[in-house]
Amino acid sequence: MSLENIPHRPIFIDCEASSLSARSFPIEVAWGSELGKIESYLINPSDIKEWVDWSEDSQRIHGISLKQLFEDGVDPHWLCQRMNESLAGQVLYSDVPRYDLRWIQALFTACGQSMTFVVGDAIWLMIRLMSQDVLAAPDVFDEPLFDILETTKKELGRQHRAAWDVEYLLHCWEKVNAATAE
C-alpha cells in the first residue's frame, strides 16, 4: 500500500462474539469513520439455528446476555443488508481482523449473503502511516505506535463492546495522524 492509498478517514469495525470457539457467532458489530458517528448493533440470534455456542466467560467480559440479544438485537438479515448498503466497496479496518472477519463472514454466510466490502488490518495501517519509509509487517510494533495504543486504552478506560473498540481505534488514528504531522 503506497502512502497515496492510505485513507484520510478510514472506517474502523469491531465485533463482539458469543465465545472464542470455532463455532462462535457475532453478537454485536459496530463501525465508523468519525467520532460521534458510530453505528452499533446487537444481533438477535434466534433465527439462525446453527448459532447455539455460548460462553458464560465471554458474557462476563462483554456484559451482553442472550436475553439482551433476543430483546434488543436486530435481525441478522437486516444487518447484512445495512452493512452492504452503507459499506459497499470500502475497506473496513479491524485491530484483530483474524477474528472480526471470521465473525462477519459467519454473519453473512448464515444469512446467505455476500459481503460488498473487505476487512483490513488497522494496526498494519497505522504502522504503515507511522513508518512511511519501510514496509512493516502487521506484527511489528514500533515503540511510538505501541505507546499511542496503550495510552489511548488507559485514557478511554477499557470496555469490551464493539462501539467502544471503534471509538478507541478512531482516537488512535487521530493520534497517529498528529504524530506523523509533527
JSON list of C-alpha atoms in Angstrom, two decimals:
[
{"chain": "A", "resi": 1, "resn": "MET", "atom": "CA", "xyz": [0.00, 0.00, 0.00]},
{"chain": "A", "resi": 2, "resn": "SER", "atom": "CA", "xyz": [1.55, 3.29, -1.06]},
{"chain": "A", "resi": 3, "resn": "LEU", "atom": "CA", "xyz": [1.04, 6.37, 1.07]},
{"chain": "A", "resi": 4, "resn": "GLU", "atom": "CA", "xyz": [-1.34, 7.75, -1.53]},
{"chain": "A", "resi": 5, "resn": "ASN", "atom": "CA", "xyz": [-3.60, 4.77, -0.84]},
{"chain": "A", "resi": 6, "resn": "ILE", "atom": "CA", "xyz": [-3.79, 5.31, 2.92]},
{"chain": "A", "resi": 7, "resn": "PRO", "atom": "CA", "xyz": [-7.30, 6.62, 3.56]},
{"chain": "A", "resi": 8, "resn": "HIS", "atom": "CA", "xyz": [-7.62, 10.05, 5.16]},
{"chain": "A", "resi": 9, "resn": "ARG", "atom": "CA", "xyz": [-10.60, 8.86, 7.18]},
{"chain": "A", "resi": 10, "resn": "PRO", "atom": "CA", "xyz": [-10.63, 5.05, 7.38]},
{"chain": "A", "resi": 11, "resn": "ILE", "atom": "CA", "xyz": [-13.67, 3.12, 8.53]},
{"chain": "A", "resi": 12, "resn": "PHE", "atom": "CA", "xyz": [-12.97, 1.02, 11.61]},
{"chain": "A", "resi": 13, "resn": "ILE", "atom": "CA", "xyz": [-15.01, -2.05, 12.55]},
{"chain": "A", "resi": 14, "resn": "ASP", "atom": "CA", "xyz": [-15.26, -4.33, 15.56]},
{"chain": "A", "resi": 15, "resn": "CYS", "atom": "CA", "xyz": [-17.31, -7.35, 16.61]},
{"chain": "A", "resi": 16, "resn": "GLU", "atom": "CA", "xyz": [-18.17, -9.00, 19.88]},
{"chain": "A", "resi": 17, "resn": "ALA", "atom": "CA", "xyz": [-18.94, -12.70, 19.81]},
{"chain": "A", "resi": 18, "resn": "SER", "atom": "CA", "xyz": [-20.67, -15.48, 21.70]},
{"chain": "A", "resi": 19, "resn": "SER", "atom": "CA", "xyz": [-17.32, -17.08, 22.52]},
{"chain": "A", "resi": 20, "resn": "LEU", "atom": "CA", "xyz": [-13.85, -17.54, 21.06]},
{"chain": "A", "resi": 21, "resn": "SER", "atom": "CA", "xyz": [-14.52, -21.11, 19.87]},
{"chain": "A", "resi": 22, "resn": "ALA", "atom": "CA", "xyz": [-14.62, -22.14, 16.22]},
{"chain": "A", "resi": 23, "resn": "ARG", "atom": "CA", "xyz": [-18.44, -22.34, 16.47]},
{"chain": "A", "resi": 24, "resn": "SER", "atom": "CA", "xyz": [-18.86, -18.83, 17.89]},
{"chain": "A", "resi": 25, "resn": "PHE", "atom": "CA", "xyz": [-21.09, -16.28, 16.24]},
{"chain": "A", "resi": 26, "resn": "PRO", "atom": "CA", "xyz": [-21.22, -12.48, 16.17]},
{"chain": "A", "resi": 27, "resn": "ILE", "atom": "CA", "xyz": [-23.45, -10.84, 18.77]},
{"chain": "A", "resi": 28, "resn": "GLU", "atom": "CA", "xyz": [-22.56, -7.18, 18.18]},
{"chain": "A", "resi": 29, "resn": "VAL", "atom": "CA", "xyz": [-20.98, -5.22, 15.34]},
{"chain": "A", "resi": 30, "resn": "ALA", "atom": "CA", "xyz": [-20.02, -1.55, 15.14]},
{"chain": "A", "resi": 31, "resn": "TRP", "atom": "CA", "xyz": [-18.31, 0.61, 12.54]},
{"chain": "A", "resi": 32, "resn": "GLY", "atom": "CA", "xyz": [-17.49, 4.23, 11.96]},
{"chain": "A", "resi": 33, "resn": "SER", "atom": "CA", "xyz": [-15.06, 6.72, 10.47]},
{"chain": "A", "resi": 34, "resn": "GLU", "atom": "CA", "xyz": [-15.79, 9.68, 12.76]},
{"chain": "A", "resi": 35, "resn": "LEU", "atom": "CA", "xyz": [-16.22, 10.09, 16.49]},
{"chain": "A", "resi": 36, "resn": "GLY", "atom": "CA", "xyz": [-19.89, 10.56, 17.29]},
{"chain": "A", "resi": 37, "resn": "LYS", "atom": "CA", "xyz": [-20.99, 8.76, 14.12]},
{"chain": "A", "resi": 38, "resn": "ILE", "atom": "CA", "xyz": [-20.52, 5.12, 15.04]},
{"chain": "A", "resi": 39, "resn": "GLU", "atom": "CA", "xyz": [-23.19, 2.60, 14.04]},
{"chain": "A", "resi": 40, "resn": "SER", "atom": "CA", "xyz": [-23.56, -0.24, 16.52]},
{"chain": "A", "resi": 41, "resn": "TYR", "atom": "CA", "xyz": [-25.99, -3.15, 16.55]},
{"chain": "A", "resi": 42, "resn": "LEU", "atom": "CA", "xyz": [-26.67, -6.08, 18.81]},
{"chain": "A", "resi": 43, "resn": "ILE", "atom": "CA", "xyz": [-27.59, -9.17, 16.77]},
{"chain": "A", "resi": 44, "resn": "ASN", "atom": "CA", "xyz": [-30.61, -11.35, 17.58]},
{"chain": "A", "resi": 45, "resn": "PRO", "atom": "CA", "xyz": [-29.50, -14.98, 17.04]},
{"chain": "A", "resi": 46, "resn": "SER", "atom": "CA", "xyz": [-32.97, -16.54, 17.31]},
{"chain": "A", "resi": 47, "resn": "ASP", "atom": "CA", "xyz": [-33.48, -17.12, 13.56]},
{"chain": "A", "resi": 48, "resn": "ILE", "atom": "CA", "xyz": [-30.10, -18.76, 12.93]},
{"chain": "A", "resi": 49, "resn": "LYS", "atom": "CA", "xyz": [-30.41, -22.35, 14.16]},
{"chain": "A", "resi": 50, "resn": "GLU", "atom": "CA", "xyz": [-26.63, -23.00, 13.97]},
{"chain": "A", "resi": 51, "resn": "TRP", "atom": "CA", "xyz": [-25.91, -20.16, 16.39]},
{"chain": "A", "resi": 52, "resn": "VAL", "atom": "CA", "xyz": [-26.03, -22.03, 19.70]},
{"chain": "A", "resi": 53, "resn": "ASP", "atom": "CA", "xyz": [-22.46, -21.74, 21.01]},
{"chain": "A", "resi": 54, "resn": "TRP", "atom": "CA", "xyz": [-22.47, -19.53, 24.12]},
{"chain": "A", "resi": 55, "resn": "SER", "atom": "CA", "xyz": [-19.75, -18.88, 26.67]},
{"chain": "A", "resi": 56, "resn": "GLU", "atom": "CA", "xyz": [-20.54, -17.59, 30.15]},
{"chain": "A", "resi": 57, "resn": "ASP", "atom": "CA", "xyz": [-16.90, -16.48, 30.39]},
{"chain": "A", "resi": 58, "resn": "SER", "atom": "CA", "xyz": [-17.29, -14.35, 27.25]},
{"chain": "A", "resi": 59, "resn": "GLN", "atom": "CA", "xyz": [-20.56, -12.94, 28.59]},
{"chain": "A", "resi": 60, "resn": "ARG", "atom": "CA", "xyz": [-18.76, -11.83, 31.76]},
{"chain": "A", "resi": 61, "resn": "ILE", "atom": "CA", "xyz": [-16.21, -9.99, 29.60]},
{"chain": "A", "resi": 62, "resn": "HIS", "atom": "CA", "xyz": [-18.55, -8.17, 27.18]},
{"chain": "A", "resi": 63, "resn": "GLY", "atom": "CA", "xyz": [-21.55, -7.99, 29.51]},
{"chain": "A", "resi": 64, "resn": "ILE", "atom": "CA", "xyz": [-24.10, -8.90, 26.83]},
{"chain": "A", "resi": 65, "resn": "SER", "atom": "CA", "xyz": [-26.66, -11.57, 27.75]},
{"chain": "A", "resi": 66, "resn": "LEU", "atom": "CA", "xyz": [-28.64, -13.81, 25.43]},
{"chain": "A", "resi": 67, "resn": "LYS", "atom": "CA", "xyz": [-31.78, -12.22, 26.86]},
{"chain": "A", "resi": 68, "resn": "GLN", "atom": "CA", "xyz": [-30.50, -8.79, 25.80]},
{"chain": "A", "resi": 69, "resn": "LEU", "atom": "CA", "xyz": [-29.78, -10.09, 22.29]},
{"chain": "A", "resi": 70, "resn": "PHE", "atom": "CA", "xyz": [-33.28, -11.57, 21.98]},
{"chain": "A", "resi": 71, "resn": "GLU", "atom": "CA", "xyz": [-34.89, -8.36, 23.24]},
{"chain": "A", "resi": 72, "resn": "ASP", "atom": "CA", "xyz": [-32.68, -5.66, 21.70]},
{"chain": "A", "resi": 73, "resn": "GLY", "atom": "CA", "xyz": [-30.87, -7.34, 18.82]},
{"chain": "A", "resi": 74, "resn": "VAL", "atom": "CA", "xyz": [-31.60, -6.62, 15.18]},
{"chain": "A", "resi": 75, "resn": "ASP", "atom": "CA", "xyz": [-32.45, -9.25, 12.59]},
{"chain": "A", "resi": 76, "resn": "PRO", "atom": "CA", "xyz": [-29.16, -10.57, 11.15]},
{"chain": "A", "resi": 77, "resn": "HIS", "atom": "CA", "xyz": [-30.53, -10.46, 7.58]},
{"chain": "A", "resi": 78, "resn": "TRP", "atom": "CA", "xyz": [-31.37, -6.78, 8.01]},
{"chain": "A", "resi": 79, "resn": "LEU", "atom": "CA", "xyz": [-27.89, -6.14, 9.41]},
{"chain": "A", "resi": 80, "resn": "CYS", "atom": "CA", "xyz": [-26.20, -7.75, 6.39]},
{"chain": "A", "resi": 81, "resn": "GLN", "atom": "CA", "xyz": [-28.29, -5.56, 4.10]},
{"chain": "A", "resi": 82, "resn": "ARG", "atom": "CA", "xyz": [-27.50, -2.44, 6.17]},
{"chain": "A", "resi": 83, "resn": "MET", "atom": "CA", "xyz": [-23.77, -3.19, 6.12]},
{"chain": "A", "resi": 84, "resn": "ASN", "atom": "CA", "xyz": [-23.72, -3.87, 2.38]},
{"chain": "A", "resi": 85, "resn": "GLU", "atom": "CA", "xyz": [-25.68, -0.70, 1.61]},
{"chain": "A", "resi": 86, "resn": "SER", "atom": "CA", "xyz": [-23.60, 1.60, 3.77]},
{"chain": "A", "resi": 87, "resn": "LEU", "atom": "CA", "xyz": [-20.16, 0.00, 3.34]},
{"chain": "A", "resi": 88, "resn": "ALA", "atom": "CA", "xyz": [-20.14, -1.20, -0.30]},
{"chain": "A", "resi": 89, "resn": "GLY", "atom": "CA", "xyz": [-16.72, -1.05, -1.92]},
{"chain": "A", "resi": 90, "resn": "GLN", "atom": "CA", "xyz": [-14.99, 0.07, 1.29]},
{"chain": "A", "resi": 91, "resn": "VAL", "atom": "CA", "xyz": [-12.10, -1.37, 3.26]},
{"chain": "A", "resi": 92, "resn": "LEU", "atom": "CA", "xyz": [-13.03, -1.66, 6.95]},
{"chain": "A", "resi": 93, "resn": "TYR", "atom": "CA", "xyz": [-10.14, -1.77, 9.38]},
{"chain": "A", "resi": 94, "resn": "SER", "atom": "CA", "xyz": [-10.09, -4.01, 12.45]},
{"chain": "A", "resi": 95, "resn": "ASP", "atom": "CA", "xyz": [-7.43, -4.30, 15.14]},
{"chain": "A", "resi": 96, "resn": "VAL", "atom": "CA", "xyz": [-8.00, -8.08, 15.15]},
{"chain": "A", "resi": 97, "resn": "PRO", "atom": "CA", "xyz": [-9.08, -8.87, 11.57]},
{"chain": "A", "resi": 98, "resn": "ARG", "atom": "CA", "xyz": [-8.48, -12.60, 12.03]},
{"chain": "A", "resi": 99, "resn": "TYR", "atom": "CA", "xyz": [-11.42, -12.76, 14.45]},
{"chain": "A", "resi": 100, "resn": "ASP", "atom": "CA", "xyz": [-13.60, -9.92, 13.21]},
{"chain": "A", "resi": 101, "resn": "LEU", "atom": "CA", "xyz": [-13.50, -11.15, 9.61]},
{"chain": "A", "resi": 102, "resn": "ARG", "atom": "CA", "xyz": [-14.39, -14.67, 10.76]},
{"chain": "A", "resi": 103, "resn": "TRP", "atom": "CA", "xyz": [-17.43, -13.36, 12.66]},
{"chain": "A", "resi": 104, "resn": "ILE", "atom": "CA", "xyz": [-18.54, -11.07, 9.83]},
{"chain": "A", "resi": 105, "resn": "GLN", "atom": "CA", "xyz": [-18.23, -13.97, 7.40]},
{"chain": "A", "resi": 106, "resn": "ALA", "atom": "CA", "xyz": [-20.25, -16.15, 9.80]},
{"chain": "A", "resi": 107, "resn": "LEU", "atom": "CA", "xyz": [-22.97, -13.49, 9.82]},
{"chain": "A", "resi": 108, "resn": "PHE", "atom": "CA", "xyz": [-23.13, -13.21, 6.04]},
{"chain": "A", "resi": 109, "resn": "THR", "atom": "CA", "xyz": [-22.87, -16.97, 5.47]},
{"chain": "A", "resi": 110, "resn": "ALA", "atom": "CA", "xyz": [-25.69, -17.69, 7.94]},
{"chain": "A", "resi": 111, "resn": "CYS", "atom": "CA", "xyz": [-27.84, -15.15, 6.10]},
{"chain": "A", "resi": 112, "resn": "GLY", "atom": "CA", "xyz": [-26.93, -16.43, 2.62]},
{"chain": "A", "resi": 113, "resn": "GLN", "atom": "CA", "xyz": [-25.46, -13.09, 1.58]},
{"chain": "A", "resi": 114, "resn": "SER", "atom": "CA", "xyz": [-22.13, -11.90, 0.21]},
{"chain": "A", "resi": 115, "resn": "MET", "atom": "CA", "xyz": [-20.12, -9.03, 1.63]},
{"chain": "A", "resi": 116, "resn": "THR", "atom": "CA", "xyz": [-19.70, -5.96, -0.60]},
{"chain": "A", "resi": 117, "resn": "PHE", "atom": "CA", "xyz": [-16.73, -4.70, 1.45]},
{"chain": "A", "resi": 118, "resn": "VAL", "atom": "CA", "xyz": [-13.43, -6.10, 2.69]},
{"chain": "A", "resi": 119, "resn": "VAL", "atom": "CA", "xyz": [-11.75, -6.17, 6.09]},
{"chain": "A", "resi": 120, "resn": "GLY", "atom": "CA", "xyz": [-8.19, -4.94, 6.56]},
{"chain": "A", "resi": 121, "resn": "ASP", "atom": "CA", "xyz": [-5.74, -4.66, 9.44]},
{"chain": "A", "resi": 122, "resn": "ALA", "atom": "CA", "xyz": [-5.96, -1.38, 11.40]},
{"chain": "A", "resi": 123, "resn": "ILE", "atom": "CA", "xyz": [-2.65, -1.90, 13.18]},
{"chain": "A", "resi": 124, "resn": "TRP", "atom": "CA", "xyz": [-0.86, -2.51, 9.89]},
{"chain": "A", "resi": 125, "resn": "LEU", "atom": "CA", "xyz": [-2.47, 0.67, 8.52]},
{"chain": "A", "resi": 126, "resn": "MET", "atom": "CA", "xyz": [-1.20, 2.70, 11.49]},
{"chain": "A", "resi": 127, "resn": "ILE", "atom": "CA", "xyz": [2.26, 1.13, 11.28]},
{"chain": "A", "resi": 128, "resn": "ARG", "atom": "CA", "xyz": [2.34, 1.98, 7.59]},
{"chain": "A", "resi": 129, "resn": "LEU", "atom": "CA", "xyz": [1.43, 5.61, 8.24]},
{"chain": "A", "resi": 130, "resn": "MET", "atom": "CA", "xyz": [3.97, 6.00, 11.06]},
{"chain": "A", "resi": 131, "resn": "SER", "atom": "CA", "xyz": [6.76, 4.11, 9.26]},
{"chain": "A", "resi": 132, "resn": "GLN", "atom": "CA", "xyz": [6.43, 5.77, 5.89]},
{"chain": "A", "resi": 133, "resn": "ASP", "atom": "CA", "xyz": [9.84, 4.72, 4.63]},
{"chain": "A", "resi": 134, "resn": "VAL", "atom": "CA", "xyz": [9.56, 0.99, 5.36]},
{"chain": "A", "resi": 135, "resn": "LEU", "atom": "CA", "xyz": [7.23, -1.87, 4.65]},
{"chain": "A", "resi": 136, "resn": "ALA", "atom": "CA", "xyz": [6.25, -3.19, 8.06]},
{"chain": "A", "resi": 137, "resn": "ALA", "atom": "CA", "xyz": [4.57, -6.47, 8.87]},
{"chain": "A", "resi": 138, "resn": "PRO", "atom": "CA", "xyz": [1.36, -6.34, 10.93]},
{"chain": "A", "resi": 139, "resn": "ASP", "atom": "CA", "xyz": [3.05, -7.99, 13.91]},
{"chain": "A", "resi": 140, "resn": "VAL", "atom": "CA", "xyz": [5.83, -5.41, 14.07]},
{"chain": "A", "resi": 141, "resn": "PHE", "atom": "CA", "xyz": [5.16, -2.64, 16.60]},
{"chain": "A", "resi": 142, "resn": "ASP", "atom": "CA", "xyz": [7.38, 0.36, 16.71]},
{"chain": "A", "resi": 143, "resn": "GLU", "atom": "CA", "xyz": [7.52, 1.95, 20.13]},
{"chain": "A", "resi": 144, "resn": "PRO", "atom": "CA", "xyz": [5.66, 5.20, 19.31]},
{"chain": "A", "resi": 145, "resn": "LEU", "atom": "CA", "xyz": [2.65, 3.29, 17.98]},
{"chain": "A", "resi": 146, "resn": "PHE", "atom": "CA", "xyz": [2.63, 0.92, 20.95]},
{"chain": "A", "resi": 147, "resn": "ASP", "atom": "CA", "xyz": [2.68, 3.96, 23.25]},
{"chain": "A", "resi": 148, "resn": "ILE", "atom": "CA", "xyz": [-0.27, 5.51, 21.40]},
{"chain": "A", "resi": 149, "resn": "LEU", "atom": "CA", "xyz": [-2.29, 2.30, 21.60]},
{"chain": "A", "resi": 150, "resn": "GLU", "atom": "CA", "xyz": [-1.62, 1.77, 25.31]},
{"chain": "A", "resi": 151, "resn": "THR", "atom": "CA", "xyz": [-2.07, 5.43, 26.33]},
{"chain": "A", "resi": 152, "resn": "THR", "atom": "CA", "xyz": [-5.36, 5.70, 24.45]},
{"chain": "A", "resi": 153, "resn": "LYS", "atom": "CA", "xyz": [-6.66, 2.49, 26.04]},
{"chain": "A", "resi": 154, "resn": "LYS", "atom": "CA", "xyz": [-5.88, 3.87, 29.50]},
{"chain": "A", "resi": 155, "resn": "GLU", "atom": "CA", "xyz": [-7.43, 7.27, 28.71]},
{"chain": "A", "resi": 156, "resn": "LEU", "atom": "CA", "xyz": [-10.70, 5.78, 27.49]},
{"chain": "A", "resi": 157, "resn": "GLY", "atom": "CA", "xyz": [-11.00, 3.05, 30.13]},
{"chain": "A", "resi": 158, "resn": "ARG", "atom": "CA", "xyz": [-11.26, -0.46, 28.68]},
{"chain": "A", "resi": 159, "resn": "GLN", "atom": "CA", "xyz": [-14.66, -1.82, 27.76]},
{"chain": "A", "resi": 160, "resn": "HIS", "atom": "CA", "xyz": [-15.36, -4.95, 25.75]},
{"chain": "A", "resi": 161, "resn": "ARG", "atom": "CA", "xyz": [-18.02, -3.58, 23.45]},
{"chain": "A", "resi": 162, "resn": "ALA", "atom": "CA", "xyz": [-17.88, -3.09, 19.69]},
{"chain": "A", "resi": 163, "resn": "ALA", "atom": "CA", "xyz": [-18.65, 0.65, 19.65]},
{"chain": "A", "resi": 164, "resn": "TRP", "atom": "CA", "xyz": [-16.01, 1.28, 22.32]},
{"chain": "A", "resi": 165, "resn": "ASP", "atom": "CA", "xyz": [-13.40, -0.56, 20.24]},
{"chain": "A", "resi": 166, "resn": "VAL", "atom": "CA", "xyz": [-14.29, 1.50, 17.16]},
{"chain": "A", "resi": 167, "resn": "GLU", "atom": "CA", "xyz": [-14.06, 4.70, 19.22]},
{"chain": "A", "resi": 168, "resn": "TYR", "atom": "CA", "xyz": [-10.69, 3.53, 20.55]},
{"chain": "A", "resi": 169, "resn": "LEU", "atom": "CA", "xyz": [-9.38, 2.95, 17.01]},
{"chain": "A", "resi": 170, "resn": "LEU", "atom": "CA", "xyz": [-10.65, 6.37, 15.90]},
{"chain": "A", "resi": 171, "resn": "HIS", "atom": "CA", "xyz": [-8.82, 8.06, 18.80]},
{"chain": "A", "resi": 172, "resn": "CYS", "atom": "CA", "xyz": [-5.67, 6.08, 17.98]},
{"chain": "A", "resi": 173, "resn": "TRP", "atom": "CA", "xyz": [-5.93, 7.11, 14.32]},
{"chain": "A", "resi": 174, "resn": "GLU", "atom": "CA", "xyz": [-6.19, 10.79, 15.30]},
{"chain": "A", "resi": 175, "resn": "LYS", "atom": "CA", "xyz": [-3.10, 10.45, 17.49]},
{"chain": "A", "resi": 176, "resn": "VAL", "atom": "CA", "xyz": [-1.15, 8.61, 14.78]},
{"chain": "A", "resi": 177, "resn": "ASN", "atom": "CA", "xyz": [-2.00, 11.38, 12.32]},
{"chain": "A", "resi": 178, "resn": "ALA", "atom": "CA", "xyz": [-0.96, 14.03, 14.83]},
{"chain": "A", "resi": 179, "resn": "ALA", "atom": "CA", "xyz": [2.33, 12.19, 15.49]},
{"chain": "A", "resi": 180, "resn": "THR", "atom": "CA", "xyz": [3.14, 11.95, 11.78]},
{"chain": "A", "resi": 181, "resn": "ALA", "atom": "CA", "xyz": [2.32, 15.64, 11.22]},
{"chain": "A", "resi": 182, "resn": "GLU", "atom": "CA", "xyz": [4.99, 16.74, 13.72]}
]
